[in-house]
Tab-separated table of C-alpha atoms and ligand atoms in Angstrom:
chain	number	residue	atom	x	y	z
Z	664	MET	CA	-1.102	3.536	15.238
Z	665	ALA	CA	-1.755	4.506	18.861
Z	666	GLU	CA	-0.799	8.150	18.140
Z	667	GLN	CA	-3.068	8.584	15.103
Z	668	ILE	CA	-6.124	6.514	15.884
Z	669	ASN	CA	-7.572	6.077	19.328
Z	670	ALA	CA	-7.861	2.295	19.424
Z	671	PHE	CA	-10.667	2.332	21.971
Z	672	HIS	CA	-12.799	4.684	19.864
Z	673	MET	CA	-12.218	2.334	16.933
Z	674	ALA	CA	-13.249	-0.696	19.012
Z	675	GLN	CA	-16.403	1.150	20.138
Z	676	GLN	CA	-17.235	2.134	16.536
Z	677	GLN	CA	-16.904	-1.453	15.354
Z	678	PHE	CA	-19.153	-2.545	18.188
Z	679	ASP	CA	-21.736	0.181	17.441
Z	680	HIS	CA	-21.859	-0.871	13.775
Z	681	VAL	CA	-22.777	-4.461	14.688
Z	682	ALA	CA	-25.021	-3.359	17.567
Z	683	ASP	CA	-27.034	-1.453	14.931
Z	684	MET	CA	-27.243	-4.541	12.728
Z	685	LEU	CA	-28.401	-6.601	15.718
Z	686	ASN	CA	-30.771	-3.856	16.845
Z	687	LEU	CA	-29.334	-4.159	20.355
Z	688	ASP	CA	-31.173	-2.609	23.253
Z	689	PRO	CA	-29.551	0.763	24.251
Z	690	GLN	CA	-28.959	-0.393	27.841
Z	691	VAL	CA	-27.195	-3.560	26.684
Z	692	ARG	CA	-25.060	-1.455	24.347
Z	693	GLU	CA	-24.006	0.822	27.156
Z	694	MET	CA	-22.926	-2.172	29.242
Z	695	LEU	CA	-20.818	-3.558	26.404
Z	696	ARG	CA	-19.314	-0.293	25.117
Z	697	TRP	CA	-17.319	0.111	28.334
Z	698	PRO	CA	-15.128	-2.168	30.465
Z	699	MET	CA	-16.767	-3.578	33.587
Z	700	ARG	CA	-13.697	-2.861	35.714
Z	701	GLU	CA	-10.555	-0.773	35.270
Z	702	PHE	CA	-7.433	-0.767	37.399
Z	703	LYS	CA	-4.628	1.760	37.168
Z	704	PHE	CA	-1.878	1.460	39.733
Z	705	MET	CA	1.640	2.495	40.644
Z	706	ILE	CA	4.492	-0.024	40.632
Z	707	PRO	CA	7.586	1.356	42.391
Z	708	VAL	CA	10.721	-0.602	41.425
Z	709	ARG	CA	14.133	-0.497	43.116
Z	710	MET	CA	16.532	-0.159	40.156
Z	711	ASP	CA	19.973	-1.778	39.981
Z	712	ASP	CA	21.696	1.559	40.705
Z	713	GLY	CA	19.768	1.876	43.991
Z	714	SER	CA	17.307	4.524	42.765
Z	715	ARG	CA	13.550	3.980	42.889
Z	716	ARG	CA	11.535	4.363	39.694
Z	717	VAL	CA	7.775	4.497	39.442
Z	718	PHE	CA	5.910	2.668	36.638
Z	719	PHE	CA	2.181	2.742	35.941
Z	720	GLY	CA	0.331	-0.497	35.346
Z	721	TYR	CA	-3.139	-1.196	33.969
Z	722	ARG	CA	-5.640	-4.016	33.951
Z	723	ILE	CA	-8.939	-3.749	32.131
Z	724	GLN	CA	-11.641	-6.378	32.609
Z	725	HIS	CA	-14.044	-5.683	29.790
Z	726	ASN	CA	-16.630	-8.413	30.364
Z	727	ASP	CA	-16.724	-11.675	32.311
Z	728	ALA	CA	-20.307	-12.824	31.685
Z	729	ARG	CA	-19.130	-16.025	29.935
Z	730	GLY	CA	-16.402	-16.936	32.438
Z	731	PRO	CA	-13.147	-15.654	33.959
Z	732	ALA	CA	-11.677	-12.763	31.985
Z	733	LYS	CA	-8.683	-13.612	29.758
Z	734	GLY	CA	-6.056	-11.429	28.133
Z	735	GLY	CA	-2.351	-10.702	27.870
Z	736	ILE	CA	-0.100	-8.183	29.574
Z	737	ARG	CA	1.819	-5.813	27.288
Z	738	PHE	CA	5.034	-4.016	28.143
Z	739	HIS	CA	5.240	-1.290	25.513
Z	740	PRO	CA	6.288	2.369	25.706
Z	741	ALA	CA	3.166	3.562	23.820
Z	742	GLU	CA	0.753	1.758	26.146
Z	743	THR	CA	-2.197	3.876	27.310
Z	744	ILE	CA	-5.408	3.131	29.142
Z	745	ASP	CA	-7.256	3.371	25.811
Z	746	THR	CA	-5.084	0.812	23.984
Z	747	VAL	CA	-5.612	-1.563	26.897
Z	748	ARG	CA	-9.388	-0.884	26.891
Z	749	ALA	CA	-9.596	-1.667	23.166
Z	750	LEU	CA	-7.548	-4.832	23.451
Z	751	GLY	CA	-9.643	-5.970	26.423
Z	752	MET	CA	-12.873	-5.484	24.449
Z	753	TRP	CA	-11.469	-7.382	21.453
Z	754	MET	CA	-10.554	-10.266	23.798
Z	755	THR	CA	-14.208	-10.543	24.871
Z	756	TRP	CA	-15.238	-10.995	21.218
Z	757	LYS	CA	-12.322	-13.342	20.434
Z	758	CYS	CA	-13.103	-15.725	23.324
Z	759	ALA	CA	-16.813	-15.622	22.520
Z	760	VAL	CA	-16.365	-16.359	18.799
Z	761	ALA	CA	-13.986	-19.246	19.620
Z	762	ASN	CA	-16.715	-20.460	21.994
Z	763	ILE	CA	-14.435	-20.854	24.991
Z	764	PRO	CA	-16.013	-20.066	28.383
Z	765	LEU	CA	-13.976	-16.946	29.100
Z	766	GLY	CA	-14.450	-13.182	29.079
Z	767	GLY	CA	-12.079	-10.473	27.895
Z	768	SER	CA	-9.361	-8.456	29.620
Z	769	LYS	CA	-5.966	-6.921	28.944
Z	770	GLY	CA	-3.150	-5.424	30.952
Z	771	GLY	CA	-0.071	-3.375	30.426
Z	772	VAL	CA	2.764	-1.226	31.626
Z	773	ALA	CA	4.104	1.766	29.657
Z	774	ILE	CA	7.724	0.637	29.428
Z	775	ASP	CA	10.220	-0.592	26.839
Z	776	PRO	CA	11.377	-3.806	28.574
Z	777	SER	CA	14.658	-3.846	26.636
Z	778	THR	CA	15.757	-0.856	28.760
Z	779	LEU	CA	15.539	-2.923	31.983
Z	780	SER	CA	17.967	-5.461	33.437
Z	781	VAL	CA	16.731	-8.993	34.130
Z	782	HIS	CA	16.472	-8.186	37.844
Z	783	GLU	CA	14.506	-4.977	37.164
Z	784	LYS	CA	12.121	-6.869	34.855
Z	785	GLU	CA	11.516	-9.449	37.575
Z	786	GLN	CA	10.783	-6.687	40.123
Z	787	LEU	CA	8.348	-5.047	37.694
Z	788	CYS	CA	6.512	-8.346	37.051
Z	789	ARG	CA	6.282	-9.173	40.741
Z	790	GLY	CA	5.195	-5.580	41.487
Z	791	TRP	CA	2.393	-5.841	38.900
Z	792	VAL	CA	1.068	-8.949	40.670
Z	793	ASP	CA	1.457	-7.373	44.134
Z	794	GLN	CA	-0.989	-4.675	42.998
Z	795	MET	CA	-3.446	-6.940	41.168
Z	796	TRP	CA	-3.451	-10.299	42.971
Z	797	ARG	CA	-6.799	-9.782	44.717
Z	798	ASN	CA	-8.481	-9.194	41.367
Z	799	ILE	CA	-6.900	-11.894	39.205
Z	800	GLY	CA	-7.006	-15.680	39.594
Z	801	PRO	CA	-8.125	-18.855	37.813
Z	802	ARG	CA	-11.785	-18.015	38.558
Z	803	GLN	CA	-11.515	-14.246	38.054
Z	804	ASP	CA	-9.068	-13.109	35.405
Z	805	VAL	CA	-6.180	-15.001	33.794
Z	806	PRO	CA	-3.322	-12.988	32.225
Z	807	ALA	CA	-0.905	-14.221	29.515
Z	808	PRO	CA	2.097	-12.894	27.557
Z	809	ASP	CA	1.688	-10.258	24.853
Z	810	VAL	CA	3.985	-7.772	23.132
Z	811	GLY	CA	7.103	-7.269	25.293
Z	812	THR	CA	6.348	-10.028	27.827
Z	813	THR	CA	7.767	-13.552	27.821
Z	814	PRO	CA	7.141	-17.050	29.268
Z	815	GLN	CA	9.852	-16.343	31.886
Z	816	MET	CA	7.929	-13.254	33.023
Z	817	MET	CA	4.767	-15.378	33.311
Z	818	GLY	CA	6.769	-17.755	35.535
Z	819	TRP	CA	7.746	-14.904	37.902
Z	820	MET	CA	4.179	-13.621	38.003
Z	821	MET	CA	2.779	-17.095	38.724
Z	822	ASP	CA	5.346	-17.529	41.521
Z	823	GLU	CA	4.473	-14.172	43.096
Z	824	TYR	CA	0.748	-14.922	42.976
Z	825	SER	CA	1.289	-18.413	44.444
Z	826	LYS	CA	3.252	-16.914	47.341
Z	827	LEU	CA	0.588	-14.304	48.051
Z	828	VAL	CA	-2.329	-16.770	48.048
Z	829	GLY	CA	-0.301	-19.401	49.900
Z	830	GLN	CA	-0.633	-22.203	47.363
Z	831	TYR	CA	0.856	-23.214	44.019
Z	832	THR	CA	-1.584	-21.807	41.460
Z	833	PRO	CA	-0.310	-22.310	37.896
Z	834	GLY	CA	-3.779	-21.632	36.423
Z	835	VAL	CA	-3.551	-17.931	37.360
Z	836	ILE	CA	-1.583	-17.213	34.193
Z	837	THR	CA	-0.984	-18.896	30.817
Z	838	GLY	CA	1.877	-18.854	28.312
Z	839	LYS	CA	4.162	-20.523	30.851
Z	840	PRO	CA	7.113	-22.562	29.613
Z	841	LEU	CA	6.737	-26.311	29.033
Z	842	GLY	CA	7.636	-28.122	32.237
Z	843	GLY	CA	6.603	-25.037	34.206
Z	844	GLY	CA	2.861	-25.523	33.688
Z	845	GLY	CA	2.791	-24.705	29.960
Z	846	SER	CA	0.774	-26.672	27.382
Z	847	GLU	CA	2.019	-28.817	24.535
Z	848	GLY	CA	0.954	-27.364	21.189
Z	849	ARG	CA	0.916	-23.701	22.285
Z	850	THR	CA	3.810	-22.831	19.938
Z	851	GLU	CA	1.991	-24.225	16.905
Z	852	ALA	CA	-1.516	-23.213	18.043
Z	853	THR	CA	-2.098	-19.847	16.373
Z	854	GLY	CA	-0.527	-20.775	13.010
Z	855	TYR	CA	-2.215	-24.176	12.848
Z	856	GLY	CA	-5.488	-22.566	13.928
Z	857	VAL	CA	-5.214	-20.236	10.907
Z	858	ILE	CA	-4.767	-23.304	8.696
Z	859	TYR	CA	-7.798	-25.136	10.139
Z	860	HIS	CA	-9.854	-22.070	9.176
Z	861	VAL	CA	-8.303	-21.973	5.685
Z	862	ARG	CA	-9.105	-25.686	5.241
Z	863	GLU	CA	-12.779	-25.097	6.091
Z	864	ALA	CA	-12.933	-22.025	3.829
Z	865	MET	CA	-11.477	-24.098	0.952
Z	866	LYS	CA	-14.162	-26.767	1.433
Z	867	HIS	CA	-16.813	-24.049	1.348
Z	868	LEU	CA	-15.349	-22.535	-1.831
Z	869	ASN	CA	-14.741	-25.927	-3.494
Z	870	MET	CA	-11.010	-25.360	-3.738
Z	871	GLU	CA	-8.484	-28.175	-4.004
Z	872	PRO	CA	-5.936	-27.673	-1.174
Z	873	THR	CA	-3.216	-29.788	-2.799
Z	874	LYS	CA	-3.282	-27.549	-5.873
Z	875	SER	CA	-3.254	-24.338	-3.830
Z	876	TRP	CA	-0.514	-21.822	-3.223
Z	877	ALA	CA	-0.247	-19.314	-0.378
Z	878	ALA	CA	1.789	-16.150	0.199
Z	879	ILE	CA	2.509	-15.263	3.816
Z	880	GLN	CA	3.627	-11.993	5.377
Z	881	GLY	CA	5.950	-12.392	8.375
Z	882	PHE	CA	8.016	-15.323	9.602
Z	883	GLY	CA	7.479	-15.171	13.361
Z	884	ASN	CA	5.494	-17.540	15.546
Z	885	VAL	CA	2.196	-17.308	13.646
Z	886	ALA	CA	3.654	-17.247	10.115
Z	887	GLN	CA	6.095	-20.128	10.651
Z	888	TYR	CA	3.379	-22.539	11.772
Z	889	ALA	CA	0.902	-21.238	9.198
Z	890	ALA	CA	3.525	-22.078	6.530
Z	891	ILE	CA	4.234	-25.528	7.982
Z	892	GLY	CA	0.499	-26.214	8.342
Z	893	PHE	CA	-0.330	-25.075	4.804
Z	894	ILE	CA	2.189	-27.588	3.447
Z	895	GLU	CA	1.879	-30.466	5.933
Z	896	ILE	CA	-1.815	-30.305	6.904
Z	897	LEU	CA	-3.310	-29.130	3.595
Z	898	GLY	CA	-0.717	-30.441	1.128
Z	899	GLY	CA	-0.393	-27.039	-0.578
Z	900	LYS	CA	2.658	-24.931	-1.411
Z	901	VAL	CA	3.861	-21.635	0.025
Z	902	ALA	CA	5.333	-19.210	-2.497
Z	903	CYS	CA	6.930	-16.839	-0.006
Z	904	VAL	CA	7.214	-15.455	3.510
Z	905	SER	CA	8.552	-12.057	4.580
Z	906	TYR	CA	10.362	-10.466	7.488
Z	907	TRP	CA	11.683	-7.208	8.941
Z	908	ASP	CA	15.457	-6.805	8.650
Z	909	ARG	CA	16.650	-4.763	11.651
Z	910	LYS	CA	20.106	-4.126	10.197
Z	911	ASP	CA	18.877	-2.830	6.804
Z	912	ARG	CA	15.810	-1.213	8.439
Z	913	THR	CA	13.536	-2.595	5.743
Z	914	SER	CA	11.412	-5.653	5.051
Z	915	TYR	CA	12.085	-8.429	2.530
Z	916	THR	CA	10.047	-11.143	0.839
Z	917	VAL	CA	11.799	-14.510	0.599
Z	918	SER	CA	10.387	-16.700	-2.174
Z	919	HIS	CA	11.131	-19.908	-4.034
Z	920	LYS	CA	9.723	-20.904	-7.418
Z	921	ASP	CA	9.061	-24.499	-6.248
Z	922	GLY	CA	7.643	-23.339	-2.889
Z	923	ILE	CA	9.553	-22.577	0.302
Z	924	ASP	CA	10.783	-25.172	2.799
Z	925	PRO	CA	9.685	-23.652	6.142
Z	926	HIS	CA	11.854	-26.019	8.215
Z	927	PHE	CA	14.960	-24.932	6.322
Z	928	LEU	CA	13.998	-21.265	6.698
Z	929	GLN	CA	13.357	-21.796	10.430
Z	930	SER	CA	16.919	-23.095	10.726
Z	931	ILE	CA	18.255	-19.743	9.439
Z	932	THR	CA	15.796	-17.493	11.346
Z	933	ASP	CA	16.505	-15.745	14.654
Z	934	GLN	CA	14.205	-15.537	17.699
Z	935	TYR	CA	12.617	-12.308	16.356
Z	936	GLY	CA	11.551	-13.925	13.074
Z	937	ALA	CA	14.348	-12.412	10.939
Z	938	ILE	CA	15.714	-14.658	8.181
Z	939	ASP	CA	19.426	-14.724	7.230
Z	940	LYS	CA	18.938	-13.579	3.631
Z	941	ASP	CA	22.470	-14.465	2.503
Z	942	LYS	CA	21.999	-18.083	3.533
Z	943	ALA	CA	18.543	-18.087	1.912
Z	944	ARG	CA	19.958	-16.674	-1.333
Z	945	ALA	CA	22.767	-19.247	-1.309
Z	946	ALA	CA	20.114	-21.983	-1.046
Z	947	GLY	CA	18.345	-20.739	-4.207
Z	948	TYR	CA	15.751	-18.394	-2.665
Z	949	LYS	CA	14.874	-15.081	-4.286
Z	950	ILE	CA	15.024	-11.974	-2.070
Z	951	GLU	CA	12.512	-9.302	-3.082
Z	952	SER	CA	11.086	-6.135	-1.561
Z	953	GLY	CA	8.940	-6.420	1.568
Z	954	GLU	CA	5.704	-5.620	-0.340
Z	955	ALA	CA	6.204	-8.358	-2.973
Z	956	TRP	CA	4.280	-10.967	-0.922
Z	957	ILE	CA	0.903	-9.297	-1.536
Z	958	SER	CA	1.102	-9.337	-5.346
Z	959	LYS	CA	2.032	-13.030	-5.702
Z	960	ASP	CA	-0.048	-15.171	-8.041
Z	961	VAL	CA	-1.526	-17.389	-5.309
Z	962	ASP	CA	-4.886	-18.646	-4.024
Z	963	VAL	CA	-4.517	-17.655	-0.369
Z	964	LEU	CA	-2.959	-14.608	1.309
Z	965	ILE	CA	-2.006	-14.838	4.981
Z	966	PRO	CA	-0.910	-11.539	6.567
Z	967	ALA	CA	0.776	-12.676	9.808
Z	968	ALA	CA	3.036	-9.784	10.805
Z	969	LEU	CA	1.548	-6.388	11.650
Z	970	GLU	CA	-1.629	-4.326	11.609
Z	971	GLY	CA	-2.695	-2.210	8.609
Z	972	GLN	CA	-0.758	-4.179	5.956
Z	973	VAL	CA	-3.716	-4.709	3.623
Z	974	ASN	CA	-4.657	-1.083	3.038
Z	975	ALA	CA	-6.108	1.212	0.362
Z	976	GLU	CA	-2.840	1.096	-1.588
Z	977	THR	CA	-1.665	-2.511	-1.185
Z	978	VAL	CA	-5.119	-4.027	-1.733
Z	979	GLN	CA	-4.902	-2.905	-5.375
Z	980	LYS	CA	-1.893	-5.191	-5.891
Z	981	ILE	CA	-3.727	-8.394	-4.952
Z	982	SER	CA	-3.754	-10.851	-7.873
Z	983	GLY	CA	-7.037	-11.871	-9.509
Z	984	ARG	CA	-6.328	-15.479	-8.503
Z	985	VAL	CA	-6.623	-14.814	-4.736
Z	986	LYS	CA	-9.773	-16.324	-3.228
Z	987	ILE	CA	-9.057	-16.273	0.531
Z	988	LEU	CA	-7.549	-13.692	2.882
Z	989	ALA	CA	-6.779	-15.391	6.214
Z	990	GLU	CA	-5.955	-12.768	8.853
Z	991	GLY	CA	-3.285	-14.317	11.063
Z	992	ALA	CA	-2.202	-10.911	12.433
Z	993	ASN	CA	-4.391	-8.662	14.556
Z	994	GLY	CA	-5.959	-5.837	12.535
Z	995	PRO	CA	-4.090	-6.437	9.228
Z	996	THR	CA	-6.906	-5.019	7.054
Z	997	THR	CA	-7.974	-1.369	7.056
Z	998	PRO	CA	-11.675	-0.442	6.595
Z	999	GLU	CA	-10.935	0.998	3.089
Z	1000	ALA	CA	-9.274	-2.253	1.996
Z	1001	ASP	CA	-12.173	-4.200	3.479
Z	1002	GLU	CA	-14.551	-2.482	1.044
Z	1003	VAL	CA	-12.349	-3.515	-1.907
Z	1004	LEU	CA	-12.154	-7.126	-0.674
Z	1005	LYS	CA	-15.947	-7.235	-0.365
Z	1006	ALA	CA	-16.428	-5.793	-3.868
Z	1007	ARG	CA	-13.993	-8.313	-5.361
Z	1008	GLY	CA	-15.626	-11.229	-3.554
Z	1009	ILE	CA	-12.444	-12.292	-1.743
Z	1010	PHE	CA	-13.399	-14.544	1.182
Z	1011	ASP	CA	-12.111	-12.914	4.380
Z	1012	ILE	CA	-11.449	-14.885	7.566
Z	1013	PRO	CA	-11.431	-12.046	10.145
Z	1014	ASP	CA	-8.566	-11.740	12.615
Z	1015	PHE	CA	-10.339	-12.448	15.881
Z	1016	LEU	CA	-11.765	-15.671	14.412
Z	1017	CYS	CA	-8.718	-16.655	12.331
Z	1018	ASN	CA	-6.054	-16.228	15.041
Z	1019	SER	CA	-8.161	-17.448	17.987
Z	1020	GLY	CA	-6.154	-20.709	18.146
Z	1021	GLY	CA	-3.687	-18.987	20.482
Z	1022	VAL	CA	-6.179	-18.021	23.173
Z	1023	THR	CA	-8.000	-21.332	22.774
Z	1024	THR	CA	-4.805	-23.226	23.624
Z	1025	SER	CA	-4.192	-20.836	26.519
Z	1026	TYR	CA	-7.609	-21.877	27.769
Z	1027	PHE	CA	-6.523	-25.527	27.393
Z	1028	GLU	CA	-3.409	-24.663	29.410
Z	1029	SER	CA	-5.426	-23.357	32.354
Z	1030	VAL	CA	-7.807	-26.346	32.152
Z	1031	GLN	CA	-4.793	-28.704	32.362
Z	1032	ASN	CA	-3.387	-26.655	35.265
Z	1033	ASP	CA	-6.683	-26.963	37.134
Z	1034	MET	CA	-6.737	-30.745	36.616
Z	1035	ASN	CA	-2.983	-31.088	37.195
Z	1036	PHE	CA	-3.087	-33.527	34.281
Z	1037	TYR	CA	-1.461	-32.780	30.947
Z	1038	TRP	CA	-2.491	-33.757	27.423
Z	1039	THR	CA	-0.159	-34.826	24.606
Z	1040	LYS	CA	0.475	-32.467	21.698
Z	1041	GLU	CA	-1.766	-34.615	19.511
Z	1042	GLU	CA	-4.633	-34.368	22.012
Z	1043	VAL	CA	-4.223	-30.587	22.268
Z	1044	LEU	CA	-4.167	-30.103	18.489
Z	1045	THR	CA	-7.181	-32.402	17.968
Z	1046	LYS	CA	-9.174	-30.385	20.517
Z	1047	LEU	CA	-7.967	-27.169	18.879
Z	1048	ASP	CA	-9.092	-28.353	15.453
Z	1049	GLU	CA	-12.574	-29.176	16.812
Z	1050	LYS	CA	-12.886	-25.726	18.399
Z	1051	MET	CA	-11.649	-23.857	15.314
Z	1052	THR	CA	-13.835	-25.863	12.933
Z	1053	GLY	CA	-16.897	-25.265	15.118
Z	1054	ALA	CA	-16.135	-21.544	15.367
Z	1055	PHE	CA	-15.643	-21.214	11.609
Z	1056	HIS	CA	-18.964	-22.861	10.773
Z	1057	ALA	CA	-20.916	-20.858	13.350
Z	1058	VAL	CA	-19.657	-17.667	11.667
Z	1059	LEU	CA	-20.163	-18.992	8.135
Z	1060	ASN	CA	-23.757	-20.001	8.992
Z	1061	MET	CA	-24.440	-16.526	10.390
Z	1062	SER	CA	-22.899	-14.944	7.290
Z	1063	GLU	CA	-25.125	-17.018	4.992
Z	1064	LYS	CA	-28.286	-16.692	7.097
Z	1065	GLU	CA	-28.035	-12.905	7.441
Z	1066	GLY	CA	-26.349	-12.272	4.084
Z	1067	VAL	CA	-23.469	-10.387	5.743
Z	1068	TYR	CA	-19.694	-10.236	5.336
Z	1069	MET	CA	-17.671	-12.711	7.442
Z	1070	ARG	CA	-16.247	-9.956	9.692
Z	1071	ASP	CA	-19.720	-8.675	10.560
Z	1072	ALA	CA	-20.955	-12.251	11.025
Z	1073	ALA	CA	-18.100	-12.980	13.469
Z	1074	TYR	CA	-19.043	-9.911	15.523
Z	1075	MET	CA	-22.706	-10.912	15.428
Z	1076	VAL	CA	-21.934	-14.424	16.726
Z	1077	ALA	CA	-19.616	-13.104	19.449
Z	1078	ILE	CA	-21.856	-10.288	20.672
Z	1079	GLY	CA	-24.908	-12.578	20.564
Z	1080	ARG	CA	-23.159	-15.120	22.823
Z	1081	VAL	CA	-22.039	-12.499	25.346
Z	1082	VAL	CA	-25.517	-10.943	25.495
Z	1083	LYS	CA	-27.063	-14.387	26.012
Z	1084	ALA	CA	-24.720	-15.089	28.954
Z	1085	MET	CA	-25.583	-11.696	30.460
Z	1086	GLU	CA	-29.290	-12.489	30.136
Z	1087	LEU	CA	-28.873	-15.947	31.708
Z	1088	ARG	CA	-27.099	-14.377	34.648
Z	1089	GLY	CA	-29.870	-11.839	35.103
Z	1090	TRP	CA	-27.711	-8.818	34.300
Z	1091	LEU	CA	-30.158	-7.431	31.761
L	916	NAD	P1	6.489	-12.371	15.997
L	916	NAD	O1	7.105	-11.221	16.671
L	916	NAD	O2	6.871	-13.765	16.394
L	916	NAD	O3	6.738	-12.271	14.408
L	916	NAD	C1	6.483	-11.130	13.650
L	916	NAD	C2	7.055	-11.359	12.250
L	916	NAD	O4	6.693	-10.256	11.426
L	916	NAD	C3	8.579	-11.448	12.216
L	916	NAD	O5	8.985	-12.399	11.262
L	916	NAD	C4	8.991	-10.049	11.733
L	916	NAD	O6	10.252	-10.042	11.074
L	916	NAD	C5	7.855	-9.785	10.762
L	916	NAD	N1	7.688	-8.373	10.436
L	916	NAD	C6	7.714	-7.302	11.264
L	916	NAD	N2	7.545	-6.177	10.551
L	916	NAD	C7	7.407	-6.558	9.265
L	916	NAD	C8	7.208	-5.850	8.062
L	916	NAD	N3	7.102	-4.529	8.026
L	916	NAD	N4	7.103	-6.561	6.910
L	916	NAD	C9	7.217	-7.908	6.912
L	916	NAD	N5	7.400	-8.636	8.005
L	916	NAD	C10	7.494	-7.952	9.174
L	916	NAD	O7	4.916	-12.160	16.134
L	916	NAD	P2	3.759	-13.233	16.080
L	916	NAD	O8	3.535	-13.773	17.452
L	916	NAD	O9	3.981	-14.167	14.956
L	916	NAD	O10	2.505	-12.296	15.782
L	916	NAD	C11	2.216	-11.833	14.473
L	916	NAD	C12	0.820	-11.211	14.468
L	916	NAD	O11	-0.131	-12.164	14.918
L	916	NAD	C13	0.644	-9.977	15.394
L	916	NAD	O12	-0.318	-9.133	14.804
L	916	NAD	C14	0.057	-10.607	16.658
L	916	NAD	O13	-0.670	-9.662	17.423
L	916	NAD	C15	-0.859	-11.649	16.038
L	916	NAD	N6	-1.221	-12.750	16.937
L	916	NAD	C16	-0.273	-13.562	17.486
L	916	NAD	C17	-0.666	-14.620	18.291
L	916	NAD	C18	0.334	-15.579	18.864
L	916	NAD	O14	-0.089	-16.557	19.498
L	916	NAD	N7	1.631	-15.410	18.649
L	916	NAD	C19	-2.044	-14.832	18.587
L	916	NAD	C20	-2.982	-13.991	18.007
L	916	NAD	C21	-2.563	-12.953	17.183
């Protein structure tokens, strides 16, 4: 995607579209179309063979009017300043729509981490913090894991920061392991958050959750807990999930006529979200092509794998029974497919609203770090439900009041909140 479409131009276009709808002042637009601060820096790392290799790191702080900036750090070979700018801008809107008092940021290093030894990865993480520590912190900017970064890496980064500032500061970074400053409920948070949104959408559409079926794409962190939540929170059934098979270099849909058992499938799934299809088949599951999930005769579709999966071609395969598309993944729906969804009256829960349970629980993590007092899983999930339910209804109200599509309404709520904070602070 990064090679074909410039992600930052896309993020600016989306913003411009809603800025037009809101009739935003040109000066305000200019302040929001660009990041407030950008850092690009060199991270020299002593490699295991004794040589020194230079990496380039980025941190983009798009906007911090509503509170400290928040956003992950990506280690990916295709990382560029523009992908990081786009992701930082999207974080501003995601935190604002979830109504958590944080701004938006993102960081990265152009590297495939699987090519580094454990020691080299640790040096890279510590080197990133050595360059950025004056400009991150619990009151400034709080990083987190993203593609290619792990809870262990967050632990190294937190340790490096704590050494540099001279005091233990777990709240500088989230996504830490449990027992190392992490929060209960973070594993479930994004998938369950998707389900809290689906529950509210079903109430709005007068659907009966216990009679509903869902089809889910993916079986990683988000999809697994979306599947468990759909069954255990809503009382519905899940027809299928899907996954990418590295060995066969293709994707498969794994379905069951009576509905899948996500706990059983978890027991035969590896850490990358790949299911052992032979064991699934032996247990009575049907293995179909990777695209089969989207044409299932279900009430709810939950893409929770990759971007661009609901596109001009696949959108045509969606069954007439589908009433809700809940975007667990980031950017799963292309603009062409969006037009078809609108025309067919399928209720869309847009990605940065639908999957905001993850960042909301990261926010809870840093709050608990600041207090040095930790909540139970039940307390975390109850607070998450309140936040997600509130966010959903704010967007639904905007959609009904202005007569606009849910995606546009979510942008309108988010941008409106950021602009209000900028006004209150006297920036405008
Ligand atoms: P993950 O790596 O844990 O899982 C990804 C899943 O997708 C795996 O099961 C993989 O096999 C499957 N997959 C990959 N390619 C596929 C293909 N072509 N067809 C079918 N399945 C395929 O990732 P995740 O954390 O669950 O994230 C999934 C999506 O949700 C991403 O878009 C991510 O950016 C977004 N997201 C995640 C979180 C979070 O907290 N984890 C928060 C917000 C958004």
